[in-house]
Amino acid sequence: MRKWRGEVVWCWLFVAGLIFVWWLSGEQTLSLSARTAVAKFLRLLGDAALLSMPFAIAGRRGRVWGTIFLWVVALWEIGSVWYFRFWGDLPGLSSLLLGRNLNVELLRSTLGLWQWRDVLFLLPPVVLTLCVARVGDRTAFTRREKWGYAIASVVLFAGGQGVATHVFRSNQRLLGKDTSFLTATAERIEVAPFALNRDRALNGPVVGFFKQAKLTADVLGLRRDLTESDRREVEAFITSVPSWQQVKPADSIVEANSRKNVVLLLVESLNSGVVGRKVGGREVTPTLNALIGREGTLSALDVLTQVGAGGSGDGQLIANTGLFPINGFSAAMAVGSRNTFPSLCRSLGRETDVVVFADDMSAWNEHDTFQSYGFDSLYSRNDFPLLIEAEGGDGALLTFGASLMPSLPRPFFMELLTVSMHVPFRDRTIPEERIPSWIDTDASLSRPEADYLKMTAYFDAELNRFLNRLDSLGLADNTIVAIVSDHSQDVVSAGREEEPMAIIIANCGVSKRVGRRVAQTEFFPTLLALTGTTGPQGWRGAAPTLLDEAPLSDSADSVARTVSHTILSTDFFAGVASEK
């Protein structure tokens, strides 16, 4: 008994540590759903027991590697919780392909998401490390004991999976669906994850890991050759798009817009709910409010966010190409460096195309992806550091963008990507006098809400200065200004949820506020319709326009997503993109 007592203690602590870390993470990321706490525990016990088996039966070396494994799991779960607090979902294994996203903005956001209870994740690996050091070189399990432990681990895992299926079947019965135990198990495991936190809640960490490993392999193997069947599928889709886009702008509007400059402001985390909001009797967004009410502005304030795991990169993809993002990973990271996109640059046909970032262009493979979109000139915050110090992120971005305009051939297309409203809503480059402190007078606001409103009010004030500069340059009457959210943001919990976002297209000749719920993908075809342009091979996007009366049907939405995936994975437009 004495010779293997240390082994048993290590096993108990290893299993308990995994359960503790997963439970703590699950409670914060909504990935522990089950009918009872007992069901949750049994599922996690089965997973932990199975993972402990190879380490437990390997003796001293297994204890060391098992302890390292628990450290990796704990650190991954901390990162997953931080990721969830921003995006509202767990990161997939494909997130490991996003190494280029490590930058100053990410560090600032992470520090803003930190909570003191997160240190609890480190408690199990610390205890296990001390245990390994204390156990020393004591004898491992005998062969019989190893077989017994292995069998017990498999039985516990099977039992945990059985509990997961029982819970799944119970939930299905509530929806009027009853299937056999085996069929329900297969369905539970095989169903494509709509959200990774829900998938983990359904299947547990082990099955979820293998599903994510398959998805990551799919990412790495995304690129494939274009087949004749693919070509026919995409071409048939493109020719069918006008049947969705029934309402056209007047010819006189299109003619006038065809000669205008186009400025697209892709605004970080702009929720439409903040537009028109007042704090202490003062408007948070007076500039946006005035734009929406101005003659010649087309706006929609109930816009469904359609970004996925690609985050802001997906928002950039949707606005610039009209394509749906790919489920489960970032298209910009996977194919952004090597695709020919049916982009606004290639569709609008302006004399020059310029993009300016308020960040350093390292996140979401932005530099390579925007080159692939076809921009002639790319600038980042590294090109205007003194302006950053004087005016803060968004103010410097808009001032620098305006300063480029006098020397640009006309008509031009300029895209400006903001950053100040990024989580944790504290752009520390902004001079204190430019931050609207009057928002703090409302004691009912939580700290995140107040910080978000400050950044939004700051952006709105800088937007007003930008529009005034356009006027002073004589460009206001001859420039379409589109203001589009890259995605919405749940401000209270700092996770992305179903907050509506905003699309505002000023000086476009159409005066309309869209009442129906619209999709994020409707911006691209709308801008093309307003300017009378199309992309390569007649590409007009994958959705209706804001002028249409009805949204995309569910069946058409499914087809559009499939076609978007084909276009991205085969580089469909390579060699056929229109010359600028």
XYZ file of C-alpha atoms in Angstrom:
580
model
C 0.000 0.000 0.000
C 2.770 2.425 0.922
C 4.630 2.072 -2.386
C 1.851 3.488 -4.522
C 0.168 5.871 -2.141
C 1.914 8.843 -3.790
C 0.668 7.706 -7.173
C -2.927 7.624 -5.990
C -2.646 11.094 -4.444
C -1.249 12.471 -7.690
C -4.088 10.884 -9.713
C -6.746 12.267 -7.401
C -5.218 15.739 -7.529
C -4.776 15.618 -11.313
C -8.407 14.636 -11.920
C -9.660 17.138 -9.334
C -7.495 19.865 -10.869
C -8.885 19.302 -14.357
C -12.449 19.302 -13.062
C -11.842 22.484 -11.052
C -10.286 24.347 -14.002
C -12.976 23.239 -16.455
C -15.783 24.003 -13.999
C -14.387 27.466 -13.247
C -14.008 28.188 -16.959
C -17.419 26.734 -17.792
C -19.238 28.870 -15.256
C -17.748 32.000 -16.828
C -18.131 30.983 -20.475
C -21.596 29.360 -20.405
C -20.073 25.984 -21.312
C -21.419 23.919 -18.393
C -25.071 23.550 -19.353
C -26.707 20.356 -18.058
C -29.835 19.467 -16.152
C -28.139 19.115 -12.766
C -24.822 19.815 -11.105
C -24.356 16.032 -10.790
C -24.656 15.627 -14.561
C -22.085 18.359 -15.109
C -19.709 16.750 -12.618
C -20.031 13.231 -14.072
C -19.303 14.447 -17.593
C -16.207 16.363 -16.474
C -15.115 13.445 -14.252
C -15.211 11.095 -17.222
C -13.138 13.444 -19.372
C -10.616 14.064 -16.599
C -10.270 10.363 -15.821
C -9.599 9.514 -19.466
C -6.943 12.218 -19.777
C -5.276 11.116 -16.557
C -4.847 7.523 -17.752
C -1.679 7.813 -19.900
C 0.054 9.957 -17.287
C -1.042 7.893 -14.292
C 0.222 4.577 -15.634
C 3.566 5.972 -16.848
C 5.178 6.366 -13.447
C 7.473 9.242 -12.457
C 7.852 10.590 -15.994
C 4.078 10.514 -16.456
C 3.568 12.556 -13.302
C 5.925 15.248 -14.599
C 4.316 15.408 -18.034
C 0.854 15.266 -16.508
C 1.675 18.254 -14.319
C 2.931 20.176 -17.358
C -0.283 19.218 -19.154
C -2.398 20.654 -16.324
C -0.425 23.908 -16.514
C -1.167 24.102 -20.252
C -4.869 23.436 -19.689
C -5.087 26.053 -16.931
C -3.340 28.729 -19.005
C -5.484 27.901 -22.040
C -8.644 28.200 -19.958
C -7.568 31.609 -18.624
C -7.066 32.776 -22.198
C -10.401 31.242 -23.186
C -12.209 33.157 -20.459
C -10.594 36.430 -21.557
C -11.497 35.634 -25.157
C -15.094 34.912 -24.129
C -15.407 38.169 -22.192
C -14.690 39.996 -25.444
C -16.157 37.778 -28.179
C -18.895 35.904 -26.332
C -17.530 32.507 -27.396
C -14.595 30.193 -26.765
C -11.512 30.286 -29.013
C -11.015 27.273 -31.260
C -7.706 25.503 -31.813
C -7.467 27.458 -35.059
C -6.762 30.464 -32.826
C -3.233 29.087 -32.564
C -2.819 30.213 -36.170
C -3.351 33.840 -35.128
C 0.119 34.521 -33.778
C 0.351 37.750 -35.740
C -2.517 39.140 -33.686
C -0.185 39.535 -30.705
C 0.270 43.282 -30.468
C -0.084 46.259 -28.148
C -3.849 46.565 -28.723
C -4.347 42.925 -27.753
C -2.280 43.397 -24.586
C -4.330 46.457 -23.598
C -7.571 44.592 -24.200
C -6.393 41.580 -22.205
C -5.415 43.694 -19.216
C -8.845 45.300 -19.356
C -10.514 41.868 -19.230
C -8.526 40.591 -16.244
C -10.396 39.791 -13.034
C -8.822 38.806 -9.720
C -10.671 35.498 -9.560
C -8.748 34.407 -12.653
C -5.787 33.616 -10.420
C -7.784 30.611 -9.157
C -7.038 28.857 -12.463
C -3.417 28.558 -11.346
C -4.205 26.912 -8.009
C -4.524 23.282 -9.291
C -1.263 23.208 -11.279
C 0.598 24.861 -8.391
C -0.698 22.225 -5.945
C 0.097 19.404 -8.371
C 3.608 20.730 -8.920
C 4.238 20.715 -5.183
C 2.800 17.214 -4.993
C 5.150 15.899 -7.702
C 8.121 17.422 -5.905
C 6.989 15.756 -2.656
C 6.260 12.315 -4.111
C 9.741 12.040 -5.610
C 10.690 8.677 -7.186
C 8.243 6.451 -5.352
C 7.216 3.311 -7.178
C 4.472 3.575 -9.777
C 1.430 1.322 -10.170
C 1.952 -2.389 -10.710
C 0.879 -3.825 -14.069
C -2.389 -5.081 -12.593
C -3.061 -1.691 -11.027
C -2.317 0.039 -14.343
C -4.839 -2.166 -16.160
C -7.385 -1.527 -13.444
C -6.885 2.228 -13.648
C -7.093 2.193 -17.446
C -10.343 0.221 -17.429
C -11.830 2.456 -14.730
C -10.884 5.565 -16.731
C -12.546 4.294 -19.904
C -15.668 3.287 -17.967
C -15.885 6.713 -16.327
C -15.444 8.438 -19.686
C -18.144 6.293 -21.282
C -20.397 7.052 -18.330
C -19.790 10.783 -18.690
C -20.592 10.637 -22.389
C -23.713 8.641 -21.577
C -24.806 11.387 -19.191
C -24.151 13.979 -21.911
C -26.342 12.043 -24.337
C -29.072 11.630 -21.705
C -29.126 15.403 -21.165
C -29.114 15.981 -24.940
C -32.051 13.591 -25.453
C -33.976 15.234 -22.608
C -33.558 18.624 -24.244
C -34.577 17.201 -27.624
C -37.747 15.734 -26.137
C -38.722 19.190 -24.915
C -38.675 20.170 -28.593
C -40.851 17.208 -29.551
C -37.981 15.119 -30.976
C -37.251 11.617 -29.700
C -34.401 9.484 -31.056
C -32.572 6.374 -29.935
C -29.616 6.617 -27.561
C -27.081 5.775 -30.294
C -28.637 8.148 -32.816
C -28.705 10.954 -30.256
C -25.053 10.299 -29.382
C -24.016 10.463 -33.030
C -26.040 13.618 -33.580
C -24.606 15.249 -30.466
C -21.042 14.585 -31.564
C -21.362 15.180 -35.305
C -23.414 18.371 -35.317
C -21.368 21.346 -36.533
C -20.773 23.794 -33.667
C -22.769 27.012 -33.989
C -20.884 28.374 -30.989
C -17.905 26.657 -29.394
C -19.032 27.290 -25.819
C -22.333 25.559 -26.597
C -20.500 22.700 -28.274
C -18.315 22.159 -25.203
C -21.389 22.268 -22.981
C -22.898 19.577 -25.199
C -19.902 17.285 -25.658
C -17.370 18.095 -22.959
C -13.714 19.104 -23.335
C -12.343 15.853 -24.839
C -14.840 15.409 -27.673
C -14.802 19.173 -28.211
C -11.010 19.071 -28.583
C -11.130 16.431 -31.318
C -13.880 18.327 -33.147
C -11.723 21.435 -32.983
C -8.680 19.486 -34.194
C -10.695 18.428 -37.242
C -11.830 21.988 -37.829
C -8.237 23.243 -37.599
C -7.181 20.610 -40.134
C -9.970 21.909 -42.360
C -8.557 25.419 -41.977
C -5.110 24.289 -43.018
C -6.649 22.431 -45.946
C -9.110 25.159 -46.871
C -7.479 26.113 -50.152
C -8.434 23.819 -53.023
C -8.563 23.864 -56.803
C -11.550 25.381 -58.577
C -13.601 22.685 -60.291
C -15.980 23.153 -63.190
C -18.851 22.393 -60.829
C -17.640 25.177 -58.511
C -17.480 27.593 -61.403
C -21.030 26.852 -62.516
C -22.295 27.143 -58.936
C -20.755 30.586 -58.377
C -21.675 31.941 -61.813
C -25.290 30.823 -61.372
C -25.384 32.540 -57.993
C -23.976 35.800 -59.353
C -26.557 35.966 -62.132
C -29.343 35.308 -59.599
C -28.355 38.143 -57.251
C -30.187 40.919 -59.161
C -33.430 39.022 -58.574
C -32.955 39.731 -54.855
C -32.019 43.343 -55.405
C -35.323 44.571 -56.786
C -35.295 48.274 -55.905
C -32.840 50.494 -57.800
C -31.840 54.092 -57.064
C -32.963 56.711 -59.585
C -30.654 57.018 -62.597
C -29.908 60.648 -61.701
C -28.728 59.581 -58.219
C -26.530 56.828 -59.622
C -25.056 59.201 -62.204
C -24.191 61.789 -59.547
C -22.745 59.175 -57.188
C -20.601 57.639 -59.905
C -18.436 60.786 -59.894
C -18.160 61.140 -56.112
C -15.332 60.230 -53.793
C -16.200 57.446 -51.352
C -15.023 57.449 -47.726
C -15.784 54.369 -45.633
C -15.360 54.623 -41.867
C -15.335 51.116 -40.438
C -16.008 51.844 -36.768
C -14.867 49.507 -34.017
C -17.738 48.105 -31.883
C -20.366 50.697 -32.813
C -23.728 49.653 -31.365
C -26.731 51.364 -32.903
C -28.300 51.652 -29.449
C -25.887 54.450 -28.578
C -27.077 56.562 -31.525
C -29.602 59.069 -30.265
C -28.879 58.249 -26.625
C -28.645 61.037 -24.038
C -26.729 61.197 -20.768
C -27.628 63.984 -18.374
C -29.721 65.588 -21.111
C -26.777 65.705 -23.580
C -26.560 63.710 -26.803
C -23.755 61.160 -26.892
C -23.638 61.162 -30.711
C -24.870 64.549 -31.973
C -22.874 64.214 -35.215
C -24.304 60.801 -36.093
C -27.780 61.990 -35.105
C -27.489 64.960 -37.459
C -26.177 62.800 -40.307
C -29.102 60.397 -40.029
C -31.576 63.274 -40.219
C -29.815 64.978 -43.127
C -31.218 64.998 -46.640
C -29.525 62.383 -48.808
C -28.672 59.937 -45.989
C -29.580 56.251 -46.106
C -29.379 54.589 -42.688
C -30.197 51.362 -40.866
C -29.964 51.049 -37.084
C -31.152 47.463 -36.653
C -28.304 45.612 -38.337
C -27.528 41.994 -37.501
C -23.857 41.286 -36.775
C -22.634 38.415 -38.959
C -18.989 38.142 -37.940
C -17.737 34.864 -36.529
C -14.434 33.606 -35.153
C -12.625 36.081 -37.409
C -13.828 38.997 -35.275
C -12.979 42.400 -36.702
C -11.282 40.662 -39.618
C -14.670 39.199 -40.560
C -16.261 42.639 -40.301
C -13.617 44.012 -42.650
C -14.164 41.106 -45.048
C -17.940 41.609 -45.137
C -17.709 45.367 -45.751
C -14.993 45.113 -48.397
C -16.189 42.083 -50.358
C -19.841 41.366 -49.569
C -18.843 37.772 -48.764
C -20.021 35.848 -45.742
C -17.233 34.842 -43.337
C -16.301 31.185 -42.940
C -17.655 29.372 -39.901
C -15.151 28.561 -37.194
C -12.050 30.518 -38.153
C -10.686 33.699 -39.668
C -10.760 33.823 -43.467
C -8.338 36.758 -43.381
C -5.788 34.631 -41.532
C -6.325 31.560 -43.703
C -6.497 33.063 -47.214
C -6.055 36.818 -46.835
C -2.488 36.772 -48.136
C -3.210 34.784 -51.268
C -6.690 35.522 -52.628
C -7.994 37.899 -55.276
C -11.103 39.349 -53.671
C -14.131 40.928 -55.425
C -13.512 44.000 -53.294
C -14.764 47.589 -53.163
C -11.414 48.647 -54.654
C -12.015 46.491 -57.704
C -15.722 47.330 -57.882
C -15.965 51.108 -57.344
C -13.356 51.845 -60.010
C -12.025 55.032 -58.395
C -8.760 56.625 -59.499
C -6.960 55.568 -56.328
C -7.689 53.485 -53.242
C -6.252 54.307 -49.823
C -6.689 52.625 -46.443
C -5.627 54.054 -43.067
C -5.603 52.075 -39.813
C -5.680 53.472 -36.303
C -3.795 50.319 -35.205
C -0.464 48.989 -36.454
C -1.946 46.656 -39.133
C -0.655 43.524 -37.402
C -4.006 42.125 -36.201
C -6.090 39.784 -38.367
C -3.410 39.729 -41.090
C -4.623 43.227 -42.025
C -1.621 44.348 -44.060
C -1.587 41.367 -46.424
C -5.374 41.091 -46.616
C -5.894 44.740 -47.555
C -3.172 44.434 -50.166
C -5.142 41.486 -51.518
C -8.264 43.661 -51.544
C -6.395 45.882 -54.013
C -5.580 49.072 -52.082
C -2.902 51.223 -53.722
C -1.673 52.772 -50.458
C -1.785 51.442 -46.895
C -1.082 53.523 -43.774
C -1.114 52.692 -40.061
C -0.671 54.511 -36.765
C 3.068 54.094 -37.288
C 2.797 56.727 -40.033
C 1.400 59.449 -37.725
C 2.775 58.913 -34.186
C 2.818 62.628 -33.320
C -0.854 62.935 -34.206
C -1.598 59.945 -31.969
C 0.022 61.739 -29.046
C -1.864 64.965 -29.759
C -5.343 63.664 -30.643
C -5.653 60.001 -29.612
C -6.335 57.016 -31.850
C -9.479 57.945 -33.769
C -8.798 61.688 -33.869
C -5.329 61.112 -35.321
C -6.739 58.628 -37.836
C -9.331 61.079 -39.146
C -6.924 64.037 -39.187
C -4.316 62.032 -41.107
C -6.904 60.702 -43.549
C -8.148 64.228 -44.281
C -4.571 65.449 -44.751
C -4.039 62.925 -47.561
C -7.097 63.944 -49.551
C -5.868 67.139 -51.294
C -3.119 65.210 -53.092
C -5.229 62.212 -54.135
C -6.426 61.754 -57.742
C -10.205 62.094 -57.891
C -12.567 60.455 -57.469
C -10.868 58.418 -54.744
C -11.884 55.653 -52.362
C -10.568 55.936 -48.790
C -11.220 53.487 -45.982
C -10.556 54.482 -42.356
C -10.574 51.873 -39.568
C -11.024 53.163 -36.016
C -9.785 51.597 -32.767
C -10.669 53.764 -29.747
C -13.950 51.940 -29.001
C -12.157 48.599 -28.715
C -12.504 46.688 -25.440
C -11.737 47.728 -22.704
C -13.006 51.129 -24.015
C -9.995 53.042 -22.678
C -7.825 54.493 -25.426
C -5.059 55.866 -23.233
C -3.552 57.835 -26.130
C -6.459 60.305 -26.003
C -5.579 63.615 -24.316
C -7.662 64.083 -21.184
C -9.284 67.280 -22.447
C -10.779 65.384 -25.404
C -12.501 62.760 -23.224
C -16.108 63.800 -22.388
C -15.998 63.708 -18.591
C -19.627 64.862 -18.357
C -20.694 61.243 -18.906
C -19.439 60.441 -15.402
C -22.229 62.595 -13.956
C -24.671 59.713 -14.516
C -24.150 57.514 -11.452
C -26.465 54.816 -12.837
C -23.912 53.796 -15.478
C -21.605 50.876 -14.829
C -17.896 51.441 -15.388
C -17.812 49.603 -18.754
C -20.923 51.483 -19.939
C -19.473 54.852 -18.966
C -16.135 54.053 -20.625
C -17.876 52.892 -23.800
C -20.034 56.010 -23.972
C -16.952 58.184 -23.459
C -15.151 56.532 -26.357
C -18.260 56.774 -28.518
C -18.748 60.459 -27.716
C -15.049 61.042 -28.397
C -15.353 59.333 -31.803
C -18.467 61.351 -32.613
C -16.697 64.641 -31.802
C -13.717 63.634 -33.965
C -16.107 62.674 -36.755
C -17.567 66.185 -36.595
C -14.073 67.672 -36.982
C -13.435 65.340 -39.915
C -16.637 66.375 -41.699
C -15.747 70.023 -41.157
C -12.344 69.378 -42.738
C -14.053 67.839 -45.766
C -16.132 70.992 -46.036
C -13.100 73.273 -45.761
C -11.352 71.229 -48.472
C -14.346 71.642 -50.780
C -15.003 67.894 -50.751
C -18.173 67.654 -48.658
C -20.677 67.921 -51.520
C -18.763 65.501 -53.709
C -18.031 62.738 -51.191
C -20.148 59.845 -49.989
C -19.362 59.148 -46.342
C -20.323 55.652 -45.154
C -20.139 54.868 -41.426
C -20.382 51.149 -40.680
C -19.825 49.080 -37.531
C -17.285 46.286 -37.872
C -19.354 44.333 -35.338
C -21.529 45.031 -32.327
C -20.362 44.780 -28.726
C -22.005 43.681 -25.486
C -20.765 46.527 -23.331
C -21.802 45.288 -19.897
C -20.094 41.867 -20.008
C -17.542 42.830 -22.686
C -18.598 39.906 -24.879
C -20.008 40.047 -28.374
C -23.727 39.299 -28.408
C -26.812 40.155 -30.442
C -26.546 43.923 -30.077
C -27.647 45.627 -33.316
C -25.027 47.588 -35.227
C -25.326 50.613 -37.530
C -24.976 51.464 -41.217
C -25.121 55.146 -42.197
C -24.444 56.292 -45.786
C -24.459 60.095 -46.023
C -24.606 62.273 -49.156
C -25.686 59.300 -51.270
C -28.797 60.926 -52.740
C -31.276 58.591 -51.004
C -33.097 59.890 -47.929
C -34.365 56.874 -46.044
C -34.183 55.259 -42.618
C -34.676 51.517 -43.055
C -37.232 50.159 -40.621
C -36.726 46.421 -41.066
C -33.923 44.363 -39.580
C -31.087 44.151 -42.082
C -27.936 42.073 -42.346
C -24.356 43.271 -42.159
C -23.755 41.821 -45.645
C -26.268 44.302 -47.136
C -23.843 47.235 -46.965
C -21.600 46.089 -49.847
C -24.361 45.590 -52.450
C -26.025 48.814 -51.310
C -22.894 50.901 -51.961
C -22.465 49.261 -55.371
C -26.115 49.918 -56.243
C -25.846 53.573 -55.199
C -22.760 54.103 -57.361
C -23.935 51.985 -60.301
C -20.955 49.654 -60.158
C -20.373 45.915 -60.058
C -17.405 43.779 -59.207
C -15.535 41.134 -61.206
C -17.851 39.013 -63.359
C -20.813 41.112 -62.237
C -20.351 40.413 -58.517
C -22.813 42.464 -56.447
C -22.426 40.802 -53.073
C -24.270 37.951 -51.392
C -27.323 39.758 -49.999
C -30.111 42.231 -50.870
C -29.544 45.976 -50.584
C -30.883 48.306 -47.922
C -33.332 49.543 -50.558
C -35.028 46.160 -50.843
C -38.144 45.575 -48.813
C -37.394 42.018 -47.666
C -34.309 40.456 -46.088
C -32.568 37.376 -47.444
C -34.628 34.217 -46.900
C -33.158 31.392 -44.830
C -32.710 29.183 -47.897
C -31.058 31.963 -49.912
C -28.872 32.795 -46.903
C -27.661 29.188 -46.789
C -26.821 29.219 -50.492
C -25.021 32.567 -50.141
C -22.871 31.200 -47.323
C -21.976 28.101 -49.344
C -21.047 30.177 -52.382
C -18.967 32.533 -50.224
C -17.054 29.550 -48.861
C -16.417 28.307 -52.409
C -15.197 31.729 -53.555
C -12.810 32.044 -50.606
C -11.487 28.482 -50.682
C -10.888 28.311 -54.454
C -9.734 31.898 -55.106
C -12.532 32.051 -57.669
C -11.737 35.565 -58.913
C -8.027 34.955 -59.499
C -7.121 36.187 -62.971
C -10.567 37.631 -63.660
C -10.603 40.676 -61.353
C -11.317 43.848 -63.278
C -8.454 46.224 -63.861
C -8.667 49.540 -62.040
